[in-house]
mmCIF file of C-alpha atoms in Angstrom:
data_model
loop_
_atom_site.group_PDB
_atom_site.id
_atom_site.type_symbol
_atom_site.label_atom_id
_atom_site.label_comp_id
_atom_site.label_asym_id
_atom_site.label_seq_id
_atom_site.Cartn_x
_atom_site.Cartn_y
_atom_site.Cartn_z
ATOM 1 C CA MET A 13 -67.315 3.217 26.856
ATOM 2 C CA THR A 14 -67.018 5.198 30.039
ATOM 3 C CA ALA A 15 -63.612 6.642 30.784
ATOM 4 C CA LEU A 16 -62.314 6.256 34.332
ATOM 5 C CA ARG A 17 -61.277 9.537 35.843
ATOM 6 C CA MET A 18 -58.513 9.365 38.452
ATOM 7 C CA ARG A 19 -57.546 12.201 40.744
ATOM 8 C CA LEU A 20 -53.887 12.454 41.549
ATOM 9 C CA PRO A 21 -53.024 13.009 45.231
ATOM 10 C CA THR A 22 -52.250 16.602 46.070
ATOM 11 C CA TRP A 23 -50.272 18.315 48.817
ATOM 12 C CA ASN A 24 -53.519 18.956 50.669
ATOM 13 C CA ASP A 25 -54.231 15.202 50.744
ATOM 14 C CA ASP A 26 -50.809 14.293 52.113
ATOM 15 C CA PHE A 27 -50.445 17.178 54.548
ATOM 16 C CA PRO A 28 -52.361 15.547 57.462
ATOM 17 C CA ILE A 29 -50.184 12.419 57.170
ATOM 18 C CA PHE A 30 -47.032 14.526 57.003
ATOM 19 C CA LEU A 31 -48.165 16.499 60.037
ATOM 20 C CA LEU A 32 -48.775 13.336 62.054
ATOM 21 C CA LEU A 33 -45.342 11.982 61.154
ATOM 22 C CA LEU A 34 -43.721 15.279 62.124
ATOM 23 C CA LEU A 35 -45.521 15.357 65.456
ATOM 24 C CA GLY A 36 -44.437 11.773 66.101
ATOM 25 C CA VAL A 37 -40.808 12.652 65.502
ATOM 26 C CA LEU A 38 -40.992 15.690 67.762
ATOM 27 C CA ALA A 39 -42.757 13.739 70.493
ATOM 28 C CA SER A 40 -40.055 11.075 70.488
ATOM 29 C CA GLY A 41 -37.425 13.636 71.551
ATOM 30 C CA SER A 42 -34.693 15.605 69.838
ATOM 31 C CA TYR A 43 -31.841 13.183 70.619
ATOM 32 C CA CYS A 44 -30.363 11.205 67.775
ATOM 33 C CA PHE A 45 -27.800 8.531 68.607
ATOM 34 C CA GLU A 46 -26.929 4.929 67.820
ATOM 35 C CA VAL A 47 -26.876 2.616 70.815
ATOM 36 C CA ILE A 48 -24.312 -0.154 70.344
ATOM 37 C CA TYR A 49 -24.484 -1.653 73.829
ATOM 38 C CA ALA A 50 -26.813 -1.364 76.831
ATOM 39 C CA ILE A 51 -27.302 -3.699 79.788
ATOM 40 C CA ASN A 52 -29.298 -3.534 83.025
ATOM 41 C CA ALA A 53 -26.776 -4.796 85.596
ATOM 42 C CA GLY A 54 -28.305 -7.218 88.073
ATOM 43 C CA GLY A 55 -31.684 -7.085 86.341
ATOM 44 C CA GLU A 56 -33.858 -8.051 83.422
ATOM 45 C CA ALA A 57 -34.276 -6.364 80.033
ATOM 46 C CA HIS A 58 -35.868 -2.910 80.099
ATOM 47 C CA THR A 59 -36.595 -0.004 77.728
ATOM 48 C CA ASP A 60 -36.043 3.431 79.258
ATOM 49 C CA SER A 61 -37.839 6.753 78.794
ATOM 50 C CA ASN A 62 -35.603 7.650 75.827
ATOM 51 C CA GLY A 63 -36.392 4.416 74.000
ATOM 52 C CA VAL A 64 -33.031 2.806 74.785
ATOM 53 C CA HIS A 65 -33.388 -0.961 75.203
ATOM 54 C CA TYR A 66 -31.216 -2.398 77.985
ATOM 55 C CA ALA A 67 -30.541 -6.125 77.696
ATOM 56 C CA ARG A 68 -30.669 -8.561 80.606
ATOM 57 C CA ASP A 69 -27.432 -8.632 82.592
ATOM 58 C CA PRO A 70 -25.076 -10.909 80.593
ATOM 59 C CA LEU A 71 -23.342 -11.964 83.824
ATOM 60 C CA MET A 72 -26.507 -13.611 85.137
ATOM 61 C CA GLY A 73 -25.716 -17.212 86.036
ATOM 62 C CA LYS A 74 -21.971 -16.807 85.548
ATOM 63 C CA TYR A 75 -21.086 -16.546 89.241
ATOM 64 C CA ILE A 76 -19.342 -13.210 88.791
ATOM 65 C CA GLY A 77 -20.340 -10.957 91.612
ATOM 66 C CA THR A 78 -23.840 -10.651 93.038
ATOM 67 C CA ALA A 79 -27.023 -9.406 91.383
ATOM 68 C CA SER A 80 -29.172 -7.351 93.758
ATOM 69 C CA ASP A 81 -32.547 -5.622 93.641
ATOM 70 C CA TYR A 82 -32.212 -4.142 97.142
ATOM 71 C CA GLY A 83 -32.851 -0.720 95.642
ATOM 72 C CA LYS A 84 -36.488 -1.619 94.929
ATOM 73 C CA GLN A 85 -37.189 -0.521 98.501
ATOM 74 C CA LEU A 86 -36.496 3.065 97.424
ATOM 75 C CA ILE A 87 -38.034 5.562 95.050
ATOM 76 C CA ILE A 88 -34.984 6.815 93.198
ATOM 77 C CA GLY A 89 -34.672 10.571 92.891
ATOM 78 C CA ARG A 90 -33.795 12.601 89.808
ATOM 79 C CA ILE A 91 -35.439 10.211 87.298
ATOM 80 C CA SER A 92 -38.866 9.290 85.930
ATOM 81 C CA ASP A 93 -40.928 6.294 87.036
ATOM 82 C CA ILE A 94 -40.094 4.324 83.907
ATOM 83 C CA ASP A 95 -36.342 4.559 84.600
ATOM 84 C CA GLN A 96 -36.510 3.496 88.257
ATOM 85 C CA ILE A 97 -35.571 -0.132 87.656
ATOM 86 C CA LEU A 98 -32.274 0.825 85.985
ATOM 87 C CA TYR A 99 -31.071 2.318 89.279
ATOM 88 C CA GLN A 100 -32.799 -0.133 91.640
ATOM 89 C CA THR A 101 -30.996 -3.255 90.391
ATOM 90 C CA GLU A 102 -27.231 -3.612 90.456
ATOM 91 C CA ARG A 103 -24.281 -5.960 90.338
ATOM 92 C CA TYR A 104 -21.500 -5.765 92.920
ATOM 93 C CA HIS A 105 -18.486 -7.932 93.654
ATOM 94 C CA HIS A 106 -15.944 -8.360 96.465
ATOM 95 C CA ASN A 107 -13.258 -8.334 93.729
ATOM 96 C CA THR A 108 -12.632 -6.293 90.587
ATOM 97 C CA PHE A 109 -15.093 -7.227 87.821
ATOM 98 C CA GLY A 110 -16.215 -5.887 84.472
ATOM 99 C CA TYR A 111 -18.018 -6.217 81.138
ATOM 100 C CA ASP A 112 -16.747 -6.773 77.577
ATOM 101 C CA ILE A 113 -18.264 -4.435 74.995
ATOM 102 C CA PRO A 114 -18.080 -5.126 71.228
ATOM 103 C CA ILE A 115 -16.729 -2.248 69.132
ATOM 104 C CA SER A 116 -16.559 -2.669 65.365
ATOM 105 C CA GLN A 117 -16.409 0.819 63.853
ATOM 106 C CA ASP A 118 -14.165 3.835 64.107
ATOM 107 C CA GLY A 119 -15.714 7.002 65.477
ATOM 108 C CA ASP A 120 -16.657 8.935 68.597
ATOM 109 C CA TYR A 121 -18.357 7.132 71.460
ATOM 110 C CA VAL A 122 -19.850 7.926 74.860
ATOM 111 C CA MET A 123 -20.144 5.387 77.654
ATOM 112 C CA ILE A 124 -22.858 6.097 80.232
ATOM 113 C CA LEU A 125 -22.266 4.444 83.598
ATOM 114 C CA LYS A 126 -25.340 4.501 85.832
ATOM 115 C CA PHE A 127 -25.038 4.377 89.626
ATOM 116 C CA CYS A 128 -27.202 4.756 92.699
ATOM 117 C CA GLU A 129 -26.275 4.314 96.357
ATOM 118 C CA VAL A 130 -29.120 2.289 97.885
ATOM 119 C CA TYR A 131 -27.472 0.965 101.046
ATOM 120 C CA PHE A 132 -25.099 3.355 102.811
ATOM 121 C CA ASN A 133 -26.204 6.540 104.568
ATOM 122 C CA SER A 134 -22.896 8.390 104.746
ATOM 123 C CA PRO A 135 -19.846 9.149 102.560
ATOM 124 C CA ASN A 136 -16.539 7.230 102.526
ATOM 125 C CA MET A 137 -18.308 3.885 102.890
ATOM 126 C CA LYS A 138 -18.116 2.752 99.245
ATOM 127 C CA VAL A 139 -15.323 4.202 97.089
ATOM 128 C CA PHE A 140 -13.861 2.695 93.913
ATOM 129 C CA ASP A 141 -12.330 3.450 90.507
ATOM 130 C CA VAL A 142 -13.496 2.648 86.980
ATOM 131 C CA VAL A 143 -10.951 1.597 84.341
ATOM 132 C CA LEU A 144 -11.547 1.443 80.583
ATOM 133 C CA ASN A 145 -9.751 -1.033 78.335
ATOM 134 C CA GLY A 146 -7.245 -1.952 81.037
ATOM 135 C CA ASP A 147 -5.246 1.285 80.778
ATOM 136 C CA HIS A 148 -7.470 4.338 81.270
ATOM 137 C CA THR A 149 -8.788 5.306 84.713
ATOM 138 C CA VAL A 150 -11.937 7.130 83.659
ATOM 139 C CA VAL A 151 -13.474 7.583 87.135
ATOM 140 C CA THR A 152 -11.321 8.033 90.229
ATOM 141 C CA ASP A 153 -12.442 7.558 93.849
ATOM 142 C CA LEU A 154 -16.126 7.384 93.014
ATOM 143 C CA ASP A 155 -18.140 7.913 96.195
ATOM 144 C CA ILE A 156 -21.744 7.842 95.033
ATOM 145 C CA PHE A 157 -23.180 9.029 98.346
ATOM 146 C CA GLU A 158 -20.733 11.923 98.504
ATOM 147 C CA ARG A 159 -21.739 12.959 94.975
ATOM 148 C CA VAL A 160 -25.528 12.817 95.223
ATOM 149 C CA GLY A 161 -26.620 11.155 98.486
ATOM 150 C CA ARG A 162 -28.651 8.000 99.045
ATOM 151 C CA GLY A 163 -31.349 6.891 96.626
ATOM 152 C CA VAL A 164 -30.472 9.437 93.928
ATOM 153 C CA ALA A 165 -29.447 8.593 90.362
ATOM 154 C CA HIS A 166 -25.907 9.441 89.287
ATOM 155 C CA ASP A 167 -24.405 9.013 85.800
ATOM 156 C CA GLU A 168 -20.781 9.159 84.728
ATOM 157 C CA TYR A 169 -20.191 10.064 81.054
ATOM 158 C CA VAL A 170 -16.987 8.796 79.443
ATOM 159 C CA SER A 171 -16.184 10.135 75.964
ATOM 160 C CA PHE A 172 -13.635 8.246 73.867
ATOM 161 C CA LYS A 173 -12.637 7.647 70.254
ATOM 162 C CA VAL A 174 -11.938 4.473 68.284
ATOM 163 C CA LEU A 175 -9.528 4.716 65.372
ATOM 164 C CA GLY A 176 -7.628 1.971 63.566
ATOM 165 C CA GLY A 177 -7.926 -0.635 66.282
ATOM 166 C CA LYS A 178 -6.992 1.844 69.013
ATOM 167 C CA LEU A 179 -9.063 3.320 71.818
ATOM 168 C CA ILE A 180 -8.186 6.958 72.469
ATOM 169 C CA TYR A 181 -9.070 8.594 75.785
ATOM 170 C CA ASN A 182 -7.669 11.988 76.797
ATOM 171 C CA ASP A 183 -4.986 11.674 74.107
ATOM 172 C CA GLU A 184 -3.846 8.312 75.491
ATOM 173 C CA GLU A 185 -4.103 5.151 73.367
ATOM 174 C CA SER A 186 -4.675 1.483 74.088
ATOM 175 C CA ASP A 187 -5.131 -1.531 71.807
ATOM 176 C CA ILE A 188 -8.554 -3.006 71.118
ATOM 177 C CA LEU A 189 -8.221 -6.789 71.208
ATOM 178 C CA GLY A 190 -10.725 -9.147 69.619
ATOM 179 C CA GLY A 191 -13.026 -6.307 68.627
ATOM 180 C CA LYS A 192 -13.983 -5.652 72.244
ATOM 181 C CA ILE A 193 -13.208 -3.097 74.920
ATOM 182 C CA ARG A 194 -13.565 -3.772 78.625
ATOM 183 C CA VAL A 195 -14.906 -1.604 81.436
ATOM 184 C CA GLU A 196 -13.849 -2.663 84.940
ATOM 185 C CA PHE A 197 -14.946 -1.649 88.418
ATOM 186 C CA ILE A 198 -11.900 -1.782 90.661
ATOM 187 C CA LYS A 199 -11.999 -3.175 94.172
ATOM 188 C CA GLY A 200 -10.618 -0.651 96.652
ATOM 189 C CA TYR A 201 -10.320 -0.430 100.440
ATOM 190 C CA ARG A 202 -13.865 0.800 101.055
ATOM 191 C CA ASP A 203 -16.505 -1.859 100.425
ATOM 192 C CA ASN A 204 -17.293 -3.385 97.017
ATOM 193 C CA PRO A 205 -17.416 -1.859 93.527
ATOM 194 C CA LYS A 206 -20.808 -1.883 91.785
ATOM 195 C CA ILE A 207 -22.679 -0.831 88.665
ATOM 196 C CA ASN A 208 -26.403 -0.338 88.008
ATOM 197 C CA ALA A 209 -26.515 -0.071 84.218
ATOM 198 C CA ILE A 210 -24.240 0.601 81.236
ATOM 199 C CA ALA A 211 -24.906 2.090 77.823
ATOM 200 C CA VAL A 212 -22.514 2.900 74.981
ATOM 201 C CA VAL A 213 -23.647 5.150 72.143
ATOM 202 C CA LYS A 214 -21.947 6.228 68.948
ATOM 203 C CA GLY A 215 -21.676 10.009 68.984
ATOM 204 C CA VAL A 216 -20.548 12.840 71.223
ATOM 205 C CA LEU A 217 -21.708 13.967 74.664
ATOM 206 C CA ASP A 218 -24.093 16.583 73.251
ATOM 207 C CA ASP A 219 -25.988 13.746 71.535
ATOM 208 C CA VAL A 220 -26.680 11.970 74.841
ATOM 209 C CA PRO A 221 -29.659 12.713 77.109
ATOM 210 C CA GLN A 222 -28.342 13.596 80.568
ATOM 211 C CA LEU A 223 -29.791 13.570 84.059
ATOM 212 C CA GLY A 224 -31.512 16.620 85.477
ATOM 213 C CA PRO A 225 -30.278 18.674 88.444
ATOM 214 C CA ILE A 226 -29.711 17.041 91.815
ATOM 215 C CA PRO A 227 -32.729 17.582 94.111
ATOM 216 C CA PRO A 228 -31.832 19.568 97.244
ATOM 217 C CA ASP A 229 -31.600 17.783 100.570
ATOM 218 C CA PRO A 230 -34.677 18.626 102.739
ATOM 219 C CA GLU A 231 -32.466 20.048 105.531
ATOM 220 C CA ASP A 232 -30.411 22.066 103.072
ATOM 221 C CA TYR A 233 -33.600 23.335 101.430
ATOM 222 C CA GLN A 234 -34.968 24.508 104.799
ATOM 223 C CA GLY A 235 -31.678 26.260 105.565
ATOM 224 C CA MET A 236 -31.747 27.964 102.168
ATOM 225 C CA GLN A 237 -35.289 29.217 102.833
ATOM 226 C CA GLU A 238 -34.279 30.635 106.226
ATOM 227 C CA GLU A 239 -31.265 32.413 104.711
ATOM 228 C CA GLU A 240 -33.455 33.873 101.949
ATOM 229 C CA GLU A 241 -35.955 35.156 104.519
ATOM 230 C CA GLU A 242 -33.186 36.814 106.567
ATOM 231 C CA THR A 243 -31.715 38.394 103.435
ATOM 232 C CA ASP A 244 -35.160 39.626 102.405
ATOM 233 C CA LEU A 245 -35.729 41.267 105.792
ATOM 234 C CA ARG A 246 -32.331 42.993 105.685
ATOM 235 C CA SER A 247 -32.905 44.265 102.166
ATOM 236 C CA ARG A 248 -36.312 45.813 102.812
ATOM 237 C CA HIS A 249 -36.522 49.643 102.661
ATOM 238 C CA THR A 250 -38.942 51.732 104.732
ATOM 239 C CA SER A 251 -41.355 54.083 102.991
ATOM 240 C CA GLY A 252 -39.971 57.187 104.777
ATOM 241 C CA PRO A 253 -37.509 58.390 107.392
ATOM 242 C CA ARG A 254 -37.307 56.442 110.605
ATOM 243 C CA THR A 255 -39.711 57.652 113.320
ATOM 244 C CA PRO A 256 -37.687 59.246 116.142
ATOM 245 C CA ASP A 257 -37.838 57.762 119.615
ATOM 246 C CA PRO A 258 -39.916 60.195 121.717
ATOM 247 C CA TYR A 259 -37.890 59.306 124.800
ATOM 248 C CA LEU A 260 -34.668 60.337 123.107
ATOM 249 C CA ILE A 261 -35.873 63.800 121.979
ATOM 250 C CA ASP A 262 -33.814 66.680 123.486
ATOM 251 C CA GLU A 263 -36.287 68.757 125.568
ATOM 252 C CA SER A 264 -33.769 71.419 126.662
ATOM 253 C CA PRO A 265 -35.194 74.131 124.292
ATOM 254 C CA VAL A 266 -38.647 73.575 125.797
ATOM 255 C CA LEU A 267 -37.392 73.907 129.416
ATOM 256 C CA LEU A 268 -35.172 76.973 128.802
ATOM 257 C CA PRO A 269 -37.905 79.579 129.534
ATOM 258 C CA VAL A 270 -38.688 77.790 132.816
ATOM 259 C CA PHE A 271 -35.072 77.965 133.911
ATOM 260 C CA VAL A 272 -34.909 81.707 132.985
ATOM 261 C CA ALA A 273 -38.056 82.437 134.998
ATOM 262 C CA ILE A 274 -36.718 80.599 138.036
ATOM 263 C CA GLY A 275 -33.405 82.444 137.740
ATOM 264 C CA ALA A 276 -35.207 85.844 137.693
ATOM 265 C CA PHE A 277 -37.586 84.975 140.513
ATOM 266 C CA ILE A 278 -34.883 83.991 143.049
ATOM 267 C CA PRO A 279 -33.244 87.495 143.269
ATOM 268 C CA LEU A 280 -36.694 89.086 143.438
ATOM 269 C CA LEU A 281 -37.656 86.790 146.315
ATOM 270 C CA PHE A 282 -34.393 87.678 148.107
ATOM 271 C CA CYS A 283 -35.143 91.406 147.840
ATOM 272 C CA LEU A 284 -38.677 90.980 149.157
ATOM 273 C CA CYS A 285 -37.355 89.061 152.138
ATOM 274 C CA LYS A 286 -35.009 91.942 153.062
ATOM 275 C CA LEU A 287 -37.889 94.396 153.113
#
C-alpha cells in the first residue's frame, strides 16, 4: 500500500497571495469610513472615485423642485473625470426644500454637501443658507461663485454627533424624530437654493476624502507670473560694482595742468608785448 504524502502550505506559498491582497488594499486608498447615505441630486445612481455609491435622487418624480443637468455643458474643475456627473446634475427649487436622512446609531458623523455653480458668472447672484435638523444653520450666505467661481467643485463639510436621540452641532442640541434628520436648503432673496449631491458618513472629518486646492483663475495666474518676474528682476545682484557712467566722471584733475600752463603763459605774453 502506497502512502500518500501531503505537503502542508508554507509561508512562501501564501506570500504572493498576501502581497496581492495588500497591494489591493493600498490601491483602494487609505480612507476608511462607513457611508450611511449618499444621493446624486437631480441625477441617476453613480459610484465616485472613492468607491462611494450615490443613489438616484429620491425626489425624482415627486414634484419637489427641478432636476437639472445643465452643468453637463461644462468640464468641472478640481475633480477627476469619474466625479464630473456629481457636480453636473443638481436639484433647485424656488422655495425651501430638503432631504430626510435616516440615522439609527449614536456616534460622530460628517455630512458632505456638494455644490457647483454652472449658470451664473458673477457673485451675489445665488446666495442661500443650509439648515440641519430644523434648528442648526450649518452654512450661512453660501455664494458658490464667490467661493470658487463658475464650473468649479465646492464641498461643505458639516461635522455633528448623535447621542441618545439628540443631534449635537456646535454644542447645540435638537431632537431626532422618527429616526431621521433633515437637511434643508433655504430660499433667500438671491435666486434659488440648490444642491448637487449629498453624502453622510460615520466618522470624523479626518476620515473623509476632501477636495484638492482651488485652481487659479487664468487672469490671476498671469498676474501672479508678472509679479514674480518683477520681484525676480529686483532681487537680482550684479557680479561686481556698477560700471561708472563715463559722462559723469570728474575730469578736473586731468585739466588742471592745462589751466596752470595757460595762467603762466598770459603774464609771459604780456611782458613780450611790452618789449
